[in-house]
Coordinates of C-alpha atoms in Angstrom, one line a residue:
M1 CA 42.3 45.5 -25.2
A2 CA 42.2 45.8 -21.7
A3 CA 42.8 48.8 -19.5
T4 CA 45.7 48.4 -16.9
P5 CA 44.8 50.8 -13.8
T6 CA 47.9 51.7 -11.9
A7 CA 47.1 52.4 -8.3
S8 CA 49.5 55.0 -6.8
A9 CA 49.9 56.9 -10.0
G10 CA 46.3 57.4 -10.5
S11 CA 46.9 56.6 -14.1
A12 CA 45.5 53.9 -16.4
S13 CA 47.0 52.6 -19.9
G14 CA 46.1 50.1 -22.5
L15 CA 43.2 52.0 -24.0
G16 CA 45.3 53.7 -26.9
T17 CA 45.9 56.8 -24.4
T18 CA 46.4 57.5 -21.0
F19 CA 44.3 59.1 -18.4
A20 CA 45.5 60.9 -15.3
S21 CA 43.9 62.0 -11.8
I22 CA 41.9 58.9 -11.6
R23 CA 40.4 58.5 -8.0
A24 CA 38.4 55.4 -8.1
V25 CA 38.6 52.2 -10.1
V26 CA 35.5 49.8 -10.8
G27 CA 36.2 46.1 -11.9
N28 CA 34.0 43.5 -12.9
N29 CA 34.3 41.4 -9.6
T30 CA 35.8 38.5 -11.1
S31 CA 38.9 39.1 -13.5
S32 CA 39.8 42.7 -13.0
T33 CA 43.4 43.7 -11.5
L34 CA 44.6 46.6 -9.9
T35 CA 48.5 47.1 -10.3
G36 CA 50.5 49.1 -8.1
T37 CA 53.3 51.5 -9.1
N38 CA 57.0 50.9 -8.6
T39 CA 57.0 52.8 -5.0
A40 CA 55.7 51.2 -1.8
S41 CA 52.1 51.0 -1.6
T42 CA 49.5 50.1 1.0
F43 CA 46.5 48.1 -0.6
N44 CA 43.7 48.2 2.0
V45 CA 40.9 45.7 1.4
T46 CA 38.0 47.0 3.6
A47 CA 35.0 44.9 2.0
A48 CA 34.5 42.2 -0.8
N49 CA 36.8 43.1 -3.6
A50 CA 36.9 46.7 -2.4
G51 CA 39.2 49.1 -0.4
N52 CA 41.8 51.8 -1.4
V53 CA 45.2 52.2 -2.2
N54 CA 47.4 54.5 0.1
G55 CA 44.0 55.9 1.2
T56 CA 43.8 57.8 -2.0
I57 CA 42.5 55.7 -4.7
D58 CA 39.4 53.8 -4.2
F59 CA 38.6 50.3 -5.8
S60 CA 35.5 48.2 -6.1
G61 CA 34.9 45.0 -7.9
V62 CA 38.7 44.2 -8.2
A63 CA 39.3 40.4 -7.8
N64 CA 43.2 40.6 -8.0
L65 CA 45.8 42.9 -6.6
T66 CA 49.4 43.1 -8.0
G67 CA 52.0 45.1 -6.3
G68 CA 54.9 46.9 -8.0
S69 CA 58.6 46.5 -7.7
A70 CA 58.9 48.2 -4.2
A71 CA 57.8 46.4 -0.8
D72 CA 54.1 46.5 -0.7
S73 CA 51.4 46.0 2.2
F74 CA 48.3 44.2 1.7
A75 CA 46.2 44.8 4.8
F76 CA 42.7 43.4 5.3
G77 CA 40.1 45.0 7.4
A78 CA 37.5 43.0 9.4
G79 CA 35.1 42.9 6.5
G80 CA 37.7 42.6 3.9
T81 CA 37.8 39.7 1.5
L82 CA 39.3 39.1 -2.0
S83 CA 38.0 36.7 -4.6
G84 CA 41.1 36.6 -6.7
A85 CA 44.7 36.6 -6.1
I86 CA 47.5 38.7 -4.3
V87 CA 50.9 39.1 -6.3
G88 CA 53.5 41.0 -4.2
G89 CA 55.8 42.0 -6.9
G90 CA 59.3 42.9 -6.4
T91 CA 60.7 42.7 -3.0
T92 CA 59.8 41.6 0.4
N93 CA 55.7 42.4 0.8
T94 CA 53.4 42.2 3.8
L95 CA 50.1 40.6 4.3
D96 CA 48.1 42.0 7.3
L97 CA 45.4 40.2 8.5
S98 CA 45.5 41.5 12.0
A99 CA 42.0 43.1 11.8
K100 CA 40.4 39.7 11.0
A101 CA 38.6 38.0 13.9
G102 CA 38.7 34.2 14.2
A103 CA 40.1 31.8 11.6
V104 CA 41.3 33.1 8.3
A105 CA 41.1 31.0 5.0
I106 CA 44.0 31.5 2.6
D107 CA 43.8 29.3 -0.6

């Protein structure tokens, strides 16, 4: 059974119980997914598969980011990379690459 960390709520489910007040999520760097709540969130990707959500919950080793049903922002810092996918979720979402210098490859 896989755990599903929920970014903005600081909780995780799927383990037969629920955890609260989570301040950091560490993934396996290949298939881990961090899912946002159904409120607007900003996913800041500051390093390889690492960053924070809303400046409050840190993540590392997370290859995939999934937004909730509200409008989310996915902002990449100069050194930010993600090896997996971004799934925006419900409404209109924003991809911010303004901190990246030079050409950016999106696959």
